[in-house]
GROMACS .gro file of C-alpha atoms in nm:
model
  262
    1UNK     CA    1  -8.561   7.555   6.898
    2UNK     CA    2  -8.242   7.375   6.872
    3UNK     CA    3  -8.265   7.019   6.600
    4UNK     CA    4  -8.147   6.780   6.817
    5UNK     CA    5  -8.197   6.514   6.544
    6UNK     CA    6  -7.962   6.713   6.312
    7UNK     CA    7  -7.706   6.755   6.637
    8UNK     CA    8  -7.685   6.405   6.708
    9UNK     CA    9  -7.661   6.301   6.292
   10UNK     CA   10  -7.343   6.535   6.321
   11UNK     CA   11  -7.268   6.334   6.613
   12UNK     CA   12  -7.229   6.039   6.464
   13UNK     CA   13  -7.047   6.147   6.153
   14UNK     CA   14  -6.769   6.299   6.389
   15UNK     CA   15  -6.732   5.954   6.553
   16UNK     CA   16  -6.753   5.764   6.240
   17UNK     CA   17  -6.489   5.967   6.082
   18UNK     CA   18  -6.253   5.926   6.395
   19UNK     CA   19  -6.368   5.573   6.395
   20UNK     CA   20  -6.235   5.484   6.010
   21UNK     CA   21  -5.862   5.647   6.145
   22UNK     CA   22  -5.858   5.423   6.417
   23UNK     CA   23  -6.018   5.072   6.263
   24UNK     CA   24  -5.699   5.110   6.036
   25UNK     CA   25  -5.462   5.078   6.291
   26UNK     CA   26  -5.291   4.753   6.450
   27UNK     CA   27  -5.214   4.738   6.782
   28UNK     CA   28  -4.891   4.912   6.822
   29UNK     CA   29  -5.027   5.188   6.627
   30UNK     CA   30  -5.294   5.181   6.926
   31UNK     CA   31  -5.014   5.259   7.138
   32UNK     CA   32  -4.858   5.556   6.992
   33UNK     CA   33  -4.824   5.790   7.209
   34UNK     CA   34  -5.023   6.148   7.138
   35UNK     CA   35  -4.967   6.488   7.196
   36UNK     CA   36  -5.129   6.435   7.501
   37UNK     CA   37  -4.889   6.401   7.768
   38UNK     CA   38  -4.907   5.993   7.915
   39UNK     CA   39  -5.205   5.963   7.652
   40UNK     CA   40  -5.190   5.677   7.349
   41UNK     CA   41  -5.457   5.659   7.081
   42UNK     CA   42  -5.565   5.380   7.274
   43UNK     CA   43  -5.638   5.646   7.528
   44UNK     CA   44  -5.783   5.891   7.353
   45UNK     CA   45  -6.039   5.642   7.203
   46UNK     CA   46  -6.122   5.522   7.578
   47UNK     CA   47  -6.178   5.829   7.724
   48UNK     CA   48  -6.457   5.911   7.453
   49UNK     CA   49  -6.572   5.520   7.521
   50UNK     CA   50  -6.641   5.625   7.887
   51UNK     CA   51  -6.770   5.949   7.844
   52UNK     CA   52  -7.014   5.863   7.597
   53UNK     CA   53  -7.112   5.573   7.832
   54UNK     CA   54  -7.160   5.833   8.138
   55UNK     CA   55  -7.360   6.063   7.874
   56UNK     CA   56  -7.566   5.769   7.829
   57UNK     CA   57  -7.634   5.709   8.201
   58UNK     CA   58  -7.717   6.062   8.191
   59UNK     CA   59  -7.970   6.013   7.986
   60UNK     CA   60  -8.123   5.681   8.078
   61UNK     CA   61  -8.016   5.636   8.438
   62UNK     CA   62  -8.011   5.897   8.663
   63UNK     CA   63  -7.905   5.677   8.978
   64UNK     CA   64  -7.662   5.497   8.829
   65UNK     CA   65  -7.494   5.877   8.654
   66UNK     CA   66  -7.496   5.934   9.006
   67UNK     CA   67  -7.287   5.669   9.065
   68UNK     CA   68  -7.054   5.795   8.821
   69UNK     CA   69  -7.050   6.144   8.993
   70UNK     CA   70  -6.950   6.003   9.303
   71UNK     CA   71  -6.665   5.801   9.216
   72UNK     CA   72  -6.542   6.130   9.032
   73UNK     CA   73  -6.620   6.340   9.360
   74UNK     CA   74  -6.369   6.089   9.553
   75UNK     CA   75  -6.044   6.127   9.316
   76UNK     CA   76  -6.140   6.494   9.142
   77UNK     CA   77  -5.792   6.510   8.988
   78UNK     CA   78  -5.751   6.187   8.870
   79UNK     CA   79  -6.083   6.054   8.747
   80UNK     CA   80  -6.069   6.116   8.405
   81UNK     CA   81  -5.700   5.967   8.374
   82UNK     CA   82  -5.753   5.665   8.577
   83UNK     CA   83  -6.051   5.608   8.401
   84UNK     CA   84  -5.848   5.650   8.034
   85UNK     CA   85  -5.573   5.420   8.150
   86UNK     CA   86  -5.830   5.118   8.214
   87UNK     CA   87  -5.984   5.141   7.863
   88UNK     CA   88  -5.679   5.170   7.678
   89UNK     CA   89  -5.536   4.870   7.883
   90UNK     CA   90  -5.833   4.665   7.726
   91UNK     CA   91  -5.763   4.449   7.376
   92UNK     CA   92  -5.767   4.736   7.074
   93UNK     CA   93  -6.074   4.546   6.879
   94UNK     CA   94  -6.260   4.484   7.215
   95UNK     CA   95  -6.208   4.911   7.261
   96UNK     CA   96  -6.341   4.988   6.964
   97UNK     CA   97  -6.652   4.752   6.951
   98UNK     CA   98  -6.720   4.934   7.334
   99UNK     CA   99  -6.638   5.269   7.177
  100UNK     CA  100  -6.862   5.192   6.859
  101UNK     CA  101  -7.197   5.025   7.072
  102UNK     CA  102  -7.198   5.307   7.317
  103UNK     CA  103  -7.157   5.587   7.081
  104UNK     CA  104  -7.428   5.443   6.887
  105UNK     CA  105  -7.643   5.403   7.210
  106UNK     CA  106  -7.556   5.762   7.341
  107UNK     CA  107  -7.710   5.917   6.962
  108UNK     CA  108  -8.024   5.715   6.960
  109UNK     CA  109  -8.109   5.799   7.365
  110UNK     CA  110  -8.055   6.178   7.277
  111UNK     CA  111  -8.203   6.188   7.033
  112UNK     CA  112  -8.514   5.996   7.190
  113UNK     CA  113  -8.511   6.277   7.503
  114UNK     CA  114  -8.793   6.476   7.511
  115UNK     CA  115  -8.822   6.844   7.420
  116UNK     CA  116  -8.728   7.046   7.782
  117UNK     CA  117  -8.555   6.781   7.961
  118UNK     CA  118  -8.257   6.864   8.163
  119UNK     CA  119  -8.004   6.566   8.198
  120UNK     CA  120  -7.768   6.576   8.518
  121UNK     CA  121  -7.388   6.643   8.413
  122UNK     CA  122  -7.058   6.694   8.673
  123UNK     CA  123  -7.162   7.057   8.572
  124UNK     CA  124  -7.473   7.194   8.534
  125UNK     CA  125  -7.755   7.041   8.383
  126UNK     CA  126  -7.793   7.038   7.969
  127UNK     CA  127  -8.021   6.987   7.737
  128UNK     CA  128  -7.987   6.740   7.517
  129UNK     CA  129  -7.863   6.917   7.242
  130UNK     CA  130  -7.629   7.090   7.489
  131UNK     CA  131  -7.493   6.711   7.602
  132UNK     CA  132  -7.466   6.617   7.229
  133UNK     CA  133  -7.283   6.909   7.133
  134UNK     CA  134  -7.025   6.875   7.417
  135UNK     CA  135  -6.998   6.506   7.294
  136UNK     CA  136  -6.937   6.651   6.921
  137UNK     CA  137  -6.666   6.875   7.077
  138UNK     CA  138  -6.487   6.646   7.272
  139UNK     CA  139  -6.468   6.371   6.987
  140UNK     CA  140  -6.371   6.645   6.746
  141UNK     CA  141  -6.084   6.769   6.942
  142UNK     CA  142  -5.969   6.402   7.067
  143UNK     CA  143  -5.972   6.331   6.678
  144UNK     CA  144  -5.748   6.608   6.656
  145UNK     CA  145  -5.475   6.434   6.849
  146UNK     CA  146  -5.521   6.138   6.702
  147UNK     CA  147  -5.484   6.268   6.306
  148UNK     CA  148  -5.179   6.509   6.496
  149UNK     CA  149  -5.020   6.183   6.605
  150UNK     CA  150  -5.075   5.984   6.246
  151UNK     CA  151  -4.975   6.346   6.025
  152UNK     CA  152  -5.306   6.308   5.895
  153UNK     CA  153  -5.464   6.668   5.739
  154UNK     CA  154  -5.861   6.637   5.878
  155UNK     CA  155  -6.080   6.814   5.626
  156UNK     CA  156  -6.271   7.089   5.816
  157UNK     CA  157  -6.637   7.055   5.766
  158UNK     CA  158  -6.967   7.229   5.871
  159UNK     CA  159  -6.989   7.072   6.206
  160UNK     CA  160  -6.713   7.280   6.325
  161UNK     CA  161  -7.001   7.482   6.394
  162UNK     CA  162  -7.092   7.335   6.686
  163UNK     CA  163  -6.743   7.318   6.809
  164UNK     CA  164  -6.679   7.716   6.793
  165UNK     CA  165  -7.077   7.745   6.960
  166UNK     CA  166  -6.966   7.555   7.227
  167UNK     CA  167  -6.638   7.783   7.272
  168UNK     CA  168  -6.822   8.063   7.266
  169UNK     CA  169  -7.068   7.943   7.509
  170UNK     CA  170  -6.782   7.861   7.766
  171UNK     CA  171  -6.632   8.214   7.773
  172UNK     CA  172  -6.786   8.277   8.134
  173UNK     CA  173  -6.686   7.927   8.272
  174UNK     CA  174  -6.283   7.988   8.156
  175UNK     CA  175  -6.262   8.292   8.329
  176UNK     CA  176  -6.432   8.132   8.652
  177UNK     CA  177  -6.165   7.804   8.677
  178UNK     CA  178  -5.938   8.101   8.646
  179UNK     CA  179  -6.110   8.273   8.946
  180UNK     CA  180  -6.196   8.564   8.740
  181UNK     CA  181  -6.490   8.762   8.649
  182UNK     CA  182  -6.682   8.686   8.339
  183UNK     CA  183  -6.641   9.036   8.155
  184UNK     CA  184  -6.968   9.144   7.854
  185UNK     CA  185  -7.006   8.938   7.594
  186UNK     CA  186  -6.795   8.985   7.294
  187UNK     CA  187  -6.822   8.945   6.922
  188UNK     CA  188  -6.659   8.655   6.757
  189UNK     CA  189  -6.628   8.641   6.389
  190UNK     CA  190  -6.560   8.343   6.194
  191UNK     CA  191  -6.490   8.170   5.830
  192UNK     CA  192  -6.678   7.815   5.818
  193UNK     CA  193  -6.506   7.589   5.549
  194UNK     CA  194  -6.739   7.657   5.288
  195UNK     CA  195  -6.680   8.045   5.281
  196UNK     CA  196  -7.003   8.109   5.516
  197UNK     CA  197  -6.982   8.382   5.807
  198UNK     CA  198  -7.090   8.227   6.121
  199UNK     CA  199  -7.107   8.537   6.423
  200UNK     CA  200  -7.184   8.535   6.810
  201UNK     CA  201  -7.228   8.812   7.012
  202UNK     CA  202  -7.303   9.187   7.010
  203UNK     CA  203  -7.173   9.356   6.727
  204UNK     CA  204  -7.112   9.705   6.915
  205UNK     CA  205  -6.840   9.598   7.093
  206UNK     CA  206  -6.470   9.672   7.095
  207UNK     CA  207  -6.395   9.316   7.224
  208UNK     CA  208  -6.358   9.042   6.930
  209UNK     CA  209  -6.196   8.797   6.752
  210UNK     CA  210  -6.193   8.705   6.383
  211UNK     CA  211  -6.070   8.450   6.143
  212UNK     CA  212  -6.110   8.052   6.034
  213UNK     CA  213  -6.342   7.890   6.213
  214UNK     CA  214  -6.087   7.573   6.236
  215UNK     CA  215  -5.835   7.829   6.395
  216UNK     CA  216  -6.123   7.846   6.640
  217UNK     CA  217  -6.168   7.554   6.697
  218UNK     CA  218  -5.786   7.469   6.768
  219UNK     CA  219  -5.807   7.793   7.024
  220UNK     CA  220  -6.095   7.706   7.226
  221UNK     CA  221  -5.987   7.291   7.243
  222UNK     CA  222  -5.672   7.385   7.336
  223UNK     CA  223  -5.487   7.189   7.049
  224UNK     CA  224  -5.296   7.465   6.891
  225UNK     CA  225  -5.097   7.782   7.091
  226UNK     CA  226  -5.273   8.089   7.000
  227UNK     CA  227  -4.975   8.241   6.786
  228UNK     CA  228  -4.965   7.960   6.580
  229UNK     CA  229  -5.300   8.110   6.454
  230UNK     CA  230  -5.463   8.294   6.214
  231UNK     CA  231  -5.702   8.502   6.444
  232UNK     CA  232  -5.735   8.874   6.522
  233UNK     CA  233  -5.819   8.918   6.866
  234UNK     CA  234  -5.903   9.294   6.948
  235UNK     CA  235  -6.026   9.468   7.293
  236UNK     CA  236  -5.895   9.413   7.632
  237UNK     CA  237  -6.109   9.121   7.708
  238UNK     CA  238  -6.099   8.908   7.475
  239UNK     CA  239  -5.724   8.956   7.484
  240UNK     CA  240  -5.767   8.857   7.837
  241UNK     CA  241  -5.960   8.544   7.752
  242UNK     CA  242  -5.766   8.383   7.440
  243UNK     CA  243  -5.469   8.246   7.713
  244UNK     CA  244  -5.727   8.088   7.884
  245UNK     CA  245  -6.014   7.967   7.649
  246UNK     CA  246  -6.129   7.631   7.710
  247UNK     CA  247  -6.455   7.441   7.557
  248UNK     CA  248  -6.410   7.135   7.839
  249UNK     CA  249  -6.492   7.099   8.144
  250UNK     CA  250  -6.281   7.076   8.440
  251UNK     CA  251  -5.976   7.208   8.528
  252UNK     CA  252  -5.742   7.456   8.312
  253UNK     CA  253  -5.552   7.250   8.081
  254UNK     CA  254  -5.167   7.324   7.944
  255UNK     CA  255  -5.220   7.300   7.611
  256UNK     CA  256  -5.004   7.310   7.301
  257UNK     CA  257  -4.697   7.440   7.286
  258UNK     CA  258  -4.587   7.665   7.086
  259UNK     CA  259  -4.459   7.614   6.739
  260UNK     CA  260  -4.544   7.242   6.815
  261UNK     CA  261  -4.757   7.201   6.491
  262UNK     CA  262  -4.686   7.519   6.292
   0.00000   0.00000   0.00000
């Protein structure tokens, strides 16, 4: 069975980390723009803020998630951006004591879920440890942007784990946004920070893909072109789905381009 305590601990070291790049900053810094396209820090900060806040009706609320699911329903392409724009248009210390209280809120009610529940999403229902590790993703990769933005080096750490788990896990999902057929599972490979060997996947099959688990991680959240690299992708399908991979929901994103951070 999956530690959801230990999930949402990692949880909350991924936003504290993002949060001590971010406290830092005055308010112009809040508006540098990220690699993002239209997207400031202030942004990138805001759209965690209402996510985690929507995870948290999730958990808590059902009606009022609902809510939430409807007002996405009516404006499916814009949503997310519109909803971006109004909490980066709020004061920078009012942002981050929204971002900070809700984060904090969304750990202790998932942590508080009992074993077996399924909370409603815009997808599928998850678990709990499912939500939190989606959360982990998504604040990992939106931290990406934000230490892209300020040259800042992140260190990799163990919870990059969860990150690659949740790329692998989303294998069938890219190739259906791209209106394609989910092929076998395939063997992934990877290098955690600390030297350890983290595998998915069968281990009989021509189809895989080897190397850092950061690289990874920068594949799958679509914040680094695949070239720019240091995998080995072998096998007709997973060459298929390295274009395409994406850990987040929604539509196919564009990406990084490439050479953009080599």
């Amino acid at each position: 069975m999956t530690d959801t305590t230990a999930l949402c601990t990692d949880l909350a070291a991924e936003g504290a980390e993002l949060d001590a790049t971010v406290a830092a900053l005055d308010d112009d810094g809040w508006r540098t723009p990220t690699p993002a396209d239209g997207w400031t820090i202030a942004h990138q900060v805001a759209h965690l803020a209402w996510t985690d806040r929507v995870a948290l009706l999730a958990a808590t609320d059902p009606d009022r998630f609902a809510a939430e699911v409807a007002v996405a329903a009516a404006d499916p392409t814009n949503f997310v951006d519109n909803a971006a724009a109004e909490g980066a248009a709020l004061p920078p210390k009012t942002l981050l004591t929204g971002w900070r209280h809700g984060r904090t809120a969304l750990v202790d009610a998932l942590a508080g879920v009992p074993p077996g529940t399924k909370l409603p999403w815009f997808g599928p229902t998850m678990s709990a440890a499912s939500m939190a590790t989606a959360r982990m993703m998504e604040t990992w990769a939106h931290g990406q942007d934000v230490a892209d933005t300020l040259g800042i080096t992140r260190l990799p750490t163990a919870r990059l784990r969860h990150v690659a788990h949740i790329g692998v896990r989303t294998v069938g999902f890219a190739f259906a946004v791209h209106g394609k057929q989910a092929p076998q599972p395939f063997r992934v490979e990877l290098t955690g920070p600390g030297g350890e060997s983290w595998t998915w996947g069968p281990d009989d099959t021509p189809d895989r893909i080897t190397g850092p688990a950061l690289d990874f991680c920068l594949l799958v959240t679509q914040r680094r072109y695949l070239d720019d690299l240091d995998l080995t992708v072998t096998g007709d399908h997973a060459t298929e789905w390295v274009p395409i991979a994406q850990a987040f929901a929604g539509l196919p994103g564009d990406g990084r381009k490439a050479g953009q951070f080599r």
